[in-house]
JSON list of C-alpha atoms in Angstrom, two decimals:
[
{"chain": "A", "resi": 272, "resn": "MET", "atom": "CA", "xyz": [-5.62, -21.90, 1.81]},
{"chain": "A", "resi": 273, "resn": "PRO", "atom": "CA", "xyz": [-4.01, -19.79, -1.06]},
{"chain": "A", "resi": 274, "resn": "GLU", "atom": "CA", "xyz": [-1.01, -21.45, -2.73]},
{"chain": "A", "resi": 275, "resn": "ASN", "atom": "CA", "xyz": [1.49, -18.81, -1.27]},
{"chain": "A", "resi": 276, "resn": "ALA", "atom": "CA", "xyz": [0.15, -18.87, 2.36]},
{"chain": "A", "resi": 277, "resn": "SER", "atom": "CA", "xyz": [2.49, -21.70, 3.35]},
{"chain": "A", "resi": 278, "resn": "ARG", "atom": "CA", "xyz": [5.63, -20.08, 1.90]},
{"chain": "A", "resi": 279, "resn": "SER", "atom": "CA", "xyz": [8.10, -17.95, 3.90]},
{"chain": "A", "resi": 280, "resn": "THR", "atom": "CA", "xyz": [7.26, -14.19, 3.75]},
{"chain": "A", "resi": 281, "resn": "VAL", "atom": "CA", "xyz": [9.64, -11.60, 5.13]},
{"chain": "A", "resi": 282, "resn": "ILE", "atom": "CA", "xyz": [8.80, -7.88, 5.52]},
{"chain": "A", "resi": 283, "resn": "ARG", "atom": "CA", "xyz": [11.91, -5.84, 5.09]},
{"chain": "A", "resi": 284, "resn": "ARG", "atom": "CA", "xyz": [13.02, -2.14, 4.29]},
{"chain": "A", "resi": 285, "resn": "TYR", "atom": "CA", "xyz": [13.15, -1.44, 0.50]},
{"chain": "A", "resi": 286, "resn": "ALA", "atom": "CA", "xyz": [16.56, -1.37, -0.96]},
{"chain": "A", "resi": 287, "resn": "PRO", "atom": "CA", "xyz": [17.65, 0.48, -4.24]},
{"chain": "A", "resi": 288, "resn": "GLU", "atom": "CA", "xyz": [18.23, -3.00, -5.74]},
{"chain": "A", "resi": 289, "resn": "ASP", "atom": "CA", "xyz": [14.51, -3.77, -5.38]},
{"chain": "A", "resi": 290, "resn": "GLU", "atom": "CA", "xyz": [13.41, -0.99, -7.75]},
{"chain": "A", "resi": 291, "resn": "ASP", "atom": "CA", "xyz": [12.72, -3.04, -10.76]},
{"chain": "A", "resi": 292, "resn": "ALA", "atom": "CA", "xyz": [10.87, -5.78, -8.81]},
{"chain": "A", "resi": 293, "resn": "ALA", "atom": "CA", "xyz": [8.87, -3.07, -6.90]},
{"chain": "A", "resi": 294, "resn": "VAL", "atom": "CA", "xyz": [7.86, -1.28, -10.23]},
{"chain": "A", "resi": 295, "resn": "VAL", "atom": "CA", "xyz": [6.64, -4.73, -11.65]},
{"chain": "A", "resi": 296, "resn": "VAL", "atom": "CA", "xyz": [4.55, -5.34, -8.43]},
{"chain": "A", "resi": 297, "resn": "TRP", "atom": "CA", "xyz": [3.22, -1.78, -8.66]},
{"chain": "A", "resi": 298, "resn": "SER", "atom": "CA", "xyz": [2.42, -2.21, -12.34]},
{"chain": "A", "resi": 299, "resn": "ARG", "atom": "CA", "xyz": [0.82, -5.65, -12.05]},
{"chain": "A", "resi": 300, "resn": "ALA", "atom": "CA", "xyz": [-1.30, -4.66, -9.03]},
{"chain": "A", "resi": 301, "resn": "GLY", "atom": "CA", "xyz": [-2.16, -1.03, -9.90]},
{"chain": "A", "resi": 302, "resn": "GLY", "atom": "CA", "xyz": [-3.33, -1.61, -13.47]},
{"chain": "A", "resi": 303, "resn": "PRO", "atom": "CA", "xyz": [-6.27, -3.72, -12.41]},
{"chain": "A", "resi": 304, "resn": "ALA", "atom": "CA", "xyz": [-7.00, -1.64, -9.41]},
{"chain": "A", "resi": 305, "resn": "HIS", "atom": "CA", "xyz": [-7.01, 1.63, -11.44]},
{"chain": "A", "resi": 306, "resn": "PRO", "atom": "CA", "xyz": [-8.59, 0.72, -14.78]},
{"chain": "A", "resi": 307, "resn": "PHE", "atom": "CA", "xyz": [-10.41, 4.22, -14.83]},
{"chain": "A", "resi": 308, "resn": "ILE", "atom": "CA", "xyz": [-7.10, 6.09, -15.21]},
{"chain": "A", "resi": 309, "resn": "PRO", "atom": "CA", "xyz": [-6.73, 7.12, -18.74]},
{"chain": "A", "resi": 310, "resn": "GLY", "atom": "CA", "xyz": [-3.82, 7.13, -21.03]},
{"chain": "A", "resi": 311, "resn": "GLU", "atom": "CA", "xyz": [-0.63, 5.18, -20.00]},
{"chain": "A", "resi": 312, "resn": "GLY", "atom": "CA", "xyz": [-1.21, 2.21, -17.96]},
{"chain": "A", "resi": 313, "resn": "GLU", "atom": "CA", "xyz": [0.48, 1.67, -14.65]},
{"chain": "A", "resi": 314, "resn": "GLY", "atom": "CA", "xyz": [4.05, 0.87, -15.19]},
{"chain": "A", "resi": 315, "resn": "GLU", "atom": "CA", "xyz": [4.60, 2.90, -18.22]},
{"chain": "A", "resi": 316, "resn": "GLY", "atom": "CA", "xyz": [5.42, 6.57, -19.28]},
{"chain": "A", "resi": 317, "resn": "GLU", "atom": "CA", "xyz": [5.15, 9.38, -16.80]},
{"chain": "A", "resi": 318, "resn": "ARG", "atom": "CA", "xyz": [3.63, 7.39, -14.11]},
{"chain": "A", "resi": 319, "resn": "ALA", "atom": "CA", "xyz": [6.39, 4.95, -14.03]},
{"chain": "A", "resi": 320, "resn": "ARG", "atom": "CA", "xyz": [9.01, 7.79, -14.10]},
{"chain": "A", "resi": 321, "resn": "LYS", "atom": "CA", "xyz": [7.43, 9.30, -11.02]},
{"chain": "A", "resi": 322, "resn": "MET", "atom": "CA", "xyz": [7.28, 5.94, -9.38]},
{"chain": "A", "resi": 323, "resn": "ARG", "atom": "CA", "xyz": [11.01, 5.37, -9.92]},
{"chain": "A", "resi": 324, "resn": "GLU", "atom": "CA", "xyz": [12.25, 9.02, -9.36]},
{"chain": "A", "resi": 325, "resn": "VAL", "atom": "CA", "xyz": [9.87, 10.34, -6.70]},
{"chain": "A", "resi": 326, "resn": "TYR", "atom": "CA", "xyz": [7.92, 7.67, -4.81]},
{"chain": "A", "resi": 327, "resn": "LEU", "atom": "CA", "xyz": [10.57, 5.01, -4.48]},
{"chain": "A", "resi": 328, "resn": "VAL", "atom": "CA", "xyz": [13.11, 7.73, -3.58]},
{"chain": "A", "resi": 329, "resn": "HIS", "atom": "CA", "xyz": [11.19, 9.95, -1.08]},
{"chain": "A", "resi": 330, "resn": "ALA", "atom": "CA", "xyz": [8.80, 7.57, 0.78]},
{"chain": "A", "resi": 331, "resn": "GLU", "atom": "CA", "xyz": [9.63, 5.17, 3.43]},
{"chain": "A", "resi": 332, "resn": "ASN", "atom": "CA", "xyz": [9.23, 1.93, 1.50]},
{"chain": "A", "resi": 333, "resn": "TRP", "atom": "CA", "xyz": [8.92, -1.62, 2.74]},
{"chain": "A", "resi": 334, "resn": "VAL", "atom": "CA", "xyz": [8.63, -4.79, 0.72]},
{"chain": "A", "resi": 335, "resn": "ALA", "atom": "CA", "xyz": [7.14, -8.15, 1.37]},
{"chain": "A", "resi": 336, "resn": "GLU", "atom": "CA", "xyz": [9.41, -10.88, -0.07]},
{"chain": "A", "resi": 337, "resn": "THR", "atom": "CA", "xyz": [8.16, -14.49, -0.51]},
{"chain": "A", "resi": 338, "resn": "ASP", "atom": "CA", "xyz": [10.83, -17.13, -1.17]},
{"chain": "A", "resi": 339, "resn": "GLY", "atom": "CA", "xyz": [13.23, -14.41, -2.22]},
{"chain": "A", "resi": 340, "resn": "ARG", "atom": "CA", "xyz": [10.89, -12.59, -4.52]},
{"chain": "A", "resi": 341, "resn": "VAL", "atom": "CA", "xyz": [9.36, -9.12, -3.97]},
{"chain": "A", "resi": 342, "resn": "VAL", "atom": "CA", "xyz": [5.53, -9.66, -3.90]},
{"chain": "A", "resi": 343, "resn": "ALA", "atom": "CA", "xyz": [4.32, -6.46, -2.23]},
{"chain": "A", "resi": 344, "resn": "LEU", "atom": "CA", "xyz": [5.34, -2.84, -1.76]},
{"chain": "A", "resi": 345, "resn": "LEU", "atom": "CA", "xyz": [4.18, -0.39, 0.93]},
{"chain": "A", "resi": 346, "resn": "GLY", "atom": "CA", "xyz": [5.17, 3.26, 0.75]},
{"chain": "A", "resi": 347, "resn": "LEU", "atom": "CA", "xyz": [4.70, 5.50, 3.76]},
{"chain": "A", "resi": 348, "resn": "LEU", "atom": "CA", "xyz": [4.77, 9.23, 4.07]},
{"chain": "A", "resi": 349, "resn": "GLY", "atom": "CA", "xyz": [4.94, 9.45, 7.95]},
{"chain": "A", "resi": 350, "resn": "ALA", "atom": "CA", "xyz": [1.93, 7.87, 9.23]},
{"chain": "A", "resi": 351, "resn": "GLU", "atom": "CA", "xyz": [0.14, 8.02, 5.61]},
{"chain": "A", "resi": 352, "resn": "ILE", "atom": "CA", "xyz": [-0.02, 5.00, 3.34]},
{"chain": "A", "resi": 353, "resn": "GLY", "atom": "CA", "xyz": [0.96, 6.48, 0.10]},
{"chain": "A", "resi": 354, "resn": "GLY", "atom": "CA", "xyz": [0.51, 3.26, -1.62]},
{"chain": "A", "resi": 355, "resn": "LEU", "atom": "CA", "xyz": [0.12, -0.55, -0.98]},
{"chain": "A", "resi": 356, "resn": "PHE", "atom": "CA", "xyz": [0.53, -2.79, -3.90]},
{"chain": "A", "resi": 357, "resn": "VAL", "atom": "CA", "xyz": [0.33, -6.56, -3.80]},
{"chain": "A", "resi": 358, "resn": "ALA", "atom": "CA", "xyz": [1.13, -8.79, -6.82]},
{"chain": "A", "resi": 359, "resn": "PRO", "atom": "CA", "xyz": [-1.99, -10.51, -7.95]},
{"chain": "A", "resi": 360, "resn": "GLU", "atom": "CA", "xyz": [-0.67, -13.98, -7.14]},
{"chain": "A", "resi": 361, "resn": "ALA", "atom": "CA", "xyz": [-0.03, -12.85, -3.62]},
{"chain": "A", "resi": 362, "resn": "GLN", "atom": "CA", "xyz": [-3.31, -11.23, -2.91]},
{"chain": "A", "resi": 363, "resn": "GLY", "atom": "CA", "xyz": [-5.41, -12.98, -0.32]},
{"chain": "A", "resi": 364, "resn": "THR", "atom": "CA", "xyz": [-2.38, -14.49, 1.34]},
{"chain": "A", "resi": 365, "resn": "GLY", "atom": "CA", "xyz": [-2.31, -11.95, 4.24]},
{"chain": "A", "resi": 366, "resn": "VAL", "atom": "CA", "xyz": [0.79, -10.15, 2.88]},
{"chain": "A", "resi": 367, "resn": "GLY", "atom": "CA", "xyz": [-1.19, -6.80, 2.45]},
{"chain": "A", "resi": 368, "resn": "ARG", "atom": "CA", "xyz": [-2.52, -7.14, 6.05]},
{"chain": "A", "resi": 369, "resn": "ARG", "atom": "CA", "xyz": [0.92, -7.88, 7.41]},
{"chain": "A", "resi": 370, "resn": "LEU", "atom": "CA", "xyz": [2.50, -4.61, 5.71]},
{"chain": "A", "resi": 371, "resn": "VAL", "atom": "CA", "xyz": [-0.45, -2.52, 7.03]},
{"chain": "A", "resi": 372, "resn": "GLU", "atom": "CA", "xyz": [0.09, -4.02, 10.54]},
{"chain": "A", "resi": 373, "resn": "HIS", "atom": "CA", "xyz": [3.75, -3.16, 10.17]},
{"chain": "A", "resi": 374, "resn": "ALA", "atom": "CA", "xyz": [3.06, 0.37, 9.40]},
{"chain": "A", "resi": 375, "resn": "ALA", "atom": "CA", "xyz": [0.76, 0.70, 12.48]},
{"chain": "A", "resi": 376, "resn": "ALA", "atom": "CA", "xyz": [3.52, -0.81, 14.55]},
{"chain": "A", "resi": 377, "resn": "LEU", "atom": "CA", "xyz": [5.93, 1.85, 13.28]},
{"chain": "A", "resi": 378, "resn": "HIS", "atom": "CA", "xyz": [3.54, 4.93, 13.35]},
{"chain": "A", "resi": 379, "resn": "GLY", "atom": "CA", "xyz": [0.37, 4.06, 15.29]},
{"chain": "A", "resi": 380, "resn": "ALA", "atom": "CA", "xyz": [-2.56, 5.73, 13.79]},
{"chain": "A", "resi": 381, "resn": "LEU", "atom": "CA", "xyz": [-2.70, 5.62, 9.94]},
{"chain": "A", "resi": 382, "resn": "THR", "atom": "CA", "xyz": [-4.41, 7.44, 7.19]},
{"chain": "A", "resi": 383, "resn": "LEU", "atom": "CA", "xyz": [-4.52, 6.99, 3.41]},
{"chain": "A", "resi": 384, "resn": "GLU", "atom": "CA", "xyz": [-6.32, 7.89, 0.32]},
{"chain": "A", "resi": 385, "resn": "VAL", "atom": "CA", "xyz": [-7.99, 5.49, -2.04]},
{"chain": "A", "resi": 386, "resn": "TYR", "atom": "CA", "xyz": [-10.03, 6.01, -5.19]},
{"chain": "A", "resi": 387, "resn": "GLU", "atom": "CA", "xyz": [-13.76, 5.64, -4.63]},
{"chain": "A", "resi": 388, "resn": "LYS", "atom": "CA", "xyz": [-14.01, 3.34, -7.62]},
{"chain": "A", "resi": 389, "resn": "ASN", "atom": "CA", "xyz": [-11.26, 0.90, -6.16]},
{"chain": "A", "resi": 390, "resn": "THR", "atom": "CA", "xyz": [-13.97, -1.22, -4.31]},
{"chain": "A", "resi": 391, "resn": "ALA", "atom": "CA", "xyz": [-11.65, -4.09, -3.62]},
{"chain": "A", "resi": 392, "resn": "ALA", "atom": "CA", "xyz": [-9.12, -1.77, -1.82]},
{"chain": "A", "resi": 393, "resn": "ARG", "atom": "CA", "xyz": [-11.89, -0.06, -0.01]},
{"chain": "A", "resi": 394, "resn": "GLY", "atom": "CA", "xyz": [-13.20, -3.39, 1.23]},
{"chain": "A", "resi": 395, "resn": "PHE", "atom": "CA", "xyz": [-9.60, -4.61, 2.36]},
{"chain": "A", "resi": 396, "resn": "TYR", "atom": "CA", "xyz": [-9.20, -1.29, 4.28]},
{"chain": "A", "resi": 397, "resn": "ALA", "atom": "CA", "xyz": [-12.61, -1.51, 5.77]},
{"chain": "A", "resi": 398, "resn": "ARG", "atom": "CA", "xyz": [-11.82, -5.08, 7.06]},
{"chain": "A", "resi": 399, "resn": "LEU", "atom": "CA", "xyz": [-8.71, -3.56, 8.67]},
{"chain": "A", "resi": 400, "resn": "GLY", "atom": "CA", "xyz": [-10.65, -0.94, 10.61]},
{"chain": "A", "resi": 401, "resn": "PHE", "atom": "CA", "xyz": [-10.12, 2.19, 8.40]},
{"chain": "A", "resi": 402, "resn": "VAL", "atom": "CA", "xyz": [-13.03, 4.50, 8.23]},
{"chain": "A", "resi": 403, "resn": "GLU", "atom": "CA", "xyz": [-13.91, 7.40, 5.83]},
{"chain": "A", "resi": 404, "resn": "GLU", "atom": "CA", "xyz": [-12.87, 10.78, 7.02]},
{"chain": "A", "resi": 405, "resn": "SER", "atom": "CA", "xyz": [-13.46, 12.89, 3.93]},
{"chain": "A", "resi": 406, "resn": "ARG", "atom": "CA", "xyz": [-13.75, 13.07, 0.29]},
{"chain": "A", "resi": 407, "resn": "ARG", "atom": "CA", "xyz": [-12.04, 15.21, -2.56]},
{"chain": "A", "resi": 408, "resn": "VAL", "atom": "CA", "xyz": [-11.80, 15.07, -6.34]},
{"chain": "A", "resi": 409, "resn": "ASP", "atom": "CA", "xyz": [-8.43, 14.09, -7.65]},
{"chain": "A", "resi": 410, "resn": "GLU", "atom": "CA", "xyz": [-7.85, 17.00, -10.11]},
{"chain": "A", "resi": 411, "resn": "GLU", "atom": "CA", "xyz": [-5.47, 15.05, -12.32]},
{"chain": "A", "resi": 412, "resn": "TYR", "atom": "CA", "xyz": [-7.97, 12.29, -13.17]},
{"chain": "A", "resi": 413, "resn": "ASP", "atom": "CA", "xyz": [-11.26, 13.74, -12.07]},
{"chain": "A", "resi": 414, "resn": "GLU", "atom": "CA", "xyz": [-11.80, 10.85, -9.80]},
{"chain": "A", "resi": 415, "resn": "VAL", "atom": "CA", "xyz": [-13.18, 10.89, -6.17]},
{"chain": "A", "resi": 416, "resn": "MET", "atom": "CA", "xyz": [-10.66, 10.00, -3.58]},
{"chain": "A", "resi": 417, "resn": "LEU", "atom": "CA", "xyz": [-11.62, 8.88, -0.08]},
{"chain": "A", "resi": 418, "resn": "LYS", "atom": "CA", "xyz": [-9.45, 9.73, 2.93]},
{"chain": "A", "resi": 419, "resn": "LEU", "atom": "CA", "xyz": [-9.46, 6.84, 5.34]},
{"chain": "A", "resi": 420, "resn": "ALA", "atom": "CA", "xyz": [-8.15, 6.69, 8.84]},
{"chain": "A", "resi": 421, "resn": "ARG", "atom": "CA", "xyz": [-7.49, 4.04, 11.51]},
{"chain": "A", "resi": 422, "resn": "PRO", "atom": "CA", "xyz": [-6.65, 4.70, 15.22]},
{"chain": "A", "resi": 423, "resn": "ALA", "atom": "CA", "xyz": [-3.44, 3.39, 16.59]},
{"chain": "A", "resi": 424, "resn": "PRO", "atom": "CA", "xyz": [-3.81, -0.25, 17.71]},
{"chain": "A", "resi": 425, "resn": "GLU", "atom": "CA", "xyz": [-4.46, -0.70, 21.37]},
{"chain": "A", "resi": 426, "resn": "HIS", "atom": "CA", "xyz": [-1.77, -2.61, 23.43]},
{"chain": "A", "resi": 427, "resn": "PRO", "atom": "CA", "xyz": [-3.52, -4.33, 26.26]},
{"chain": "A", "resi": 428, "resn": "ALA", "atom": "CA", "xyz": [-0.18, -5.49, 27.82]},
{"chain": "A", "resi": 429, "resn": "ARG", "atom": "CA", "xyz": [0.88, -1.92, 28.17]},
{"chain": "A", "resi": 430, "resn": "GLY", "atom": "CA", "xyz": [-2.42, -0.89, 29.59]},
{"chain": "A", "resi": 431, "resn": "ARG", "atom": "CA", "xyz": [-2.16, -3.59, 32.30]},
{"chain": "A", "resi": 432, "resn": "ALA", "atom": "CA", "xyz": [1.34, -2.72, 33.13]},
{"chain": "A", "resi": 433, "resn": "ALA", "atom": "CA", "xyz": [0.40, 0.80, 33.67]},
{"chain": "A", "resi": 434, "resn": "ASP", "atom": "CA", "xyz": [-2.40, -0.24, 36.15]},
{"chain": "A", "resi": 435, "resn": "THR", "atom": "CA", "xyz": [-0.05, -2.27, 38.34]}
]
């Protein structure tokens, strides 16, 4: 069992005072996931400015906090996952899965885009039931993006209640 699995993890709405911790998680998780992005690394320059001034301001953001420390960030644009970033030491502990299931509980069916080269994320999303819907080329980085979708989770209890 991963070291962090036994610790207390809470999913909560992002708050402005989480900004620095969220940017650190994004930088530490995004850099290894996107080594093909040229120029500034994750967490630096224009990309960091956009993260702080656009994505953290305009998305519906949620964090996973383990023992009082932010270890993951989920950004939602309606039912689209705009970004999911899990600190390297928290990967494999179920935190990412919990954030995706939280998003599904809020919005039902989910979509997202992921770089084709990000094979770890693609595998993660496939295990959660996401399937490829389409492809496009990201003009900024000339990289293939896959649009993935997952239907709303079924609620067997609701179905049984409707039948009675």
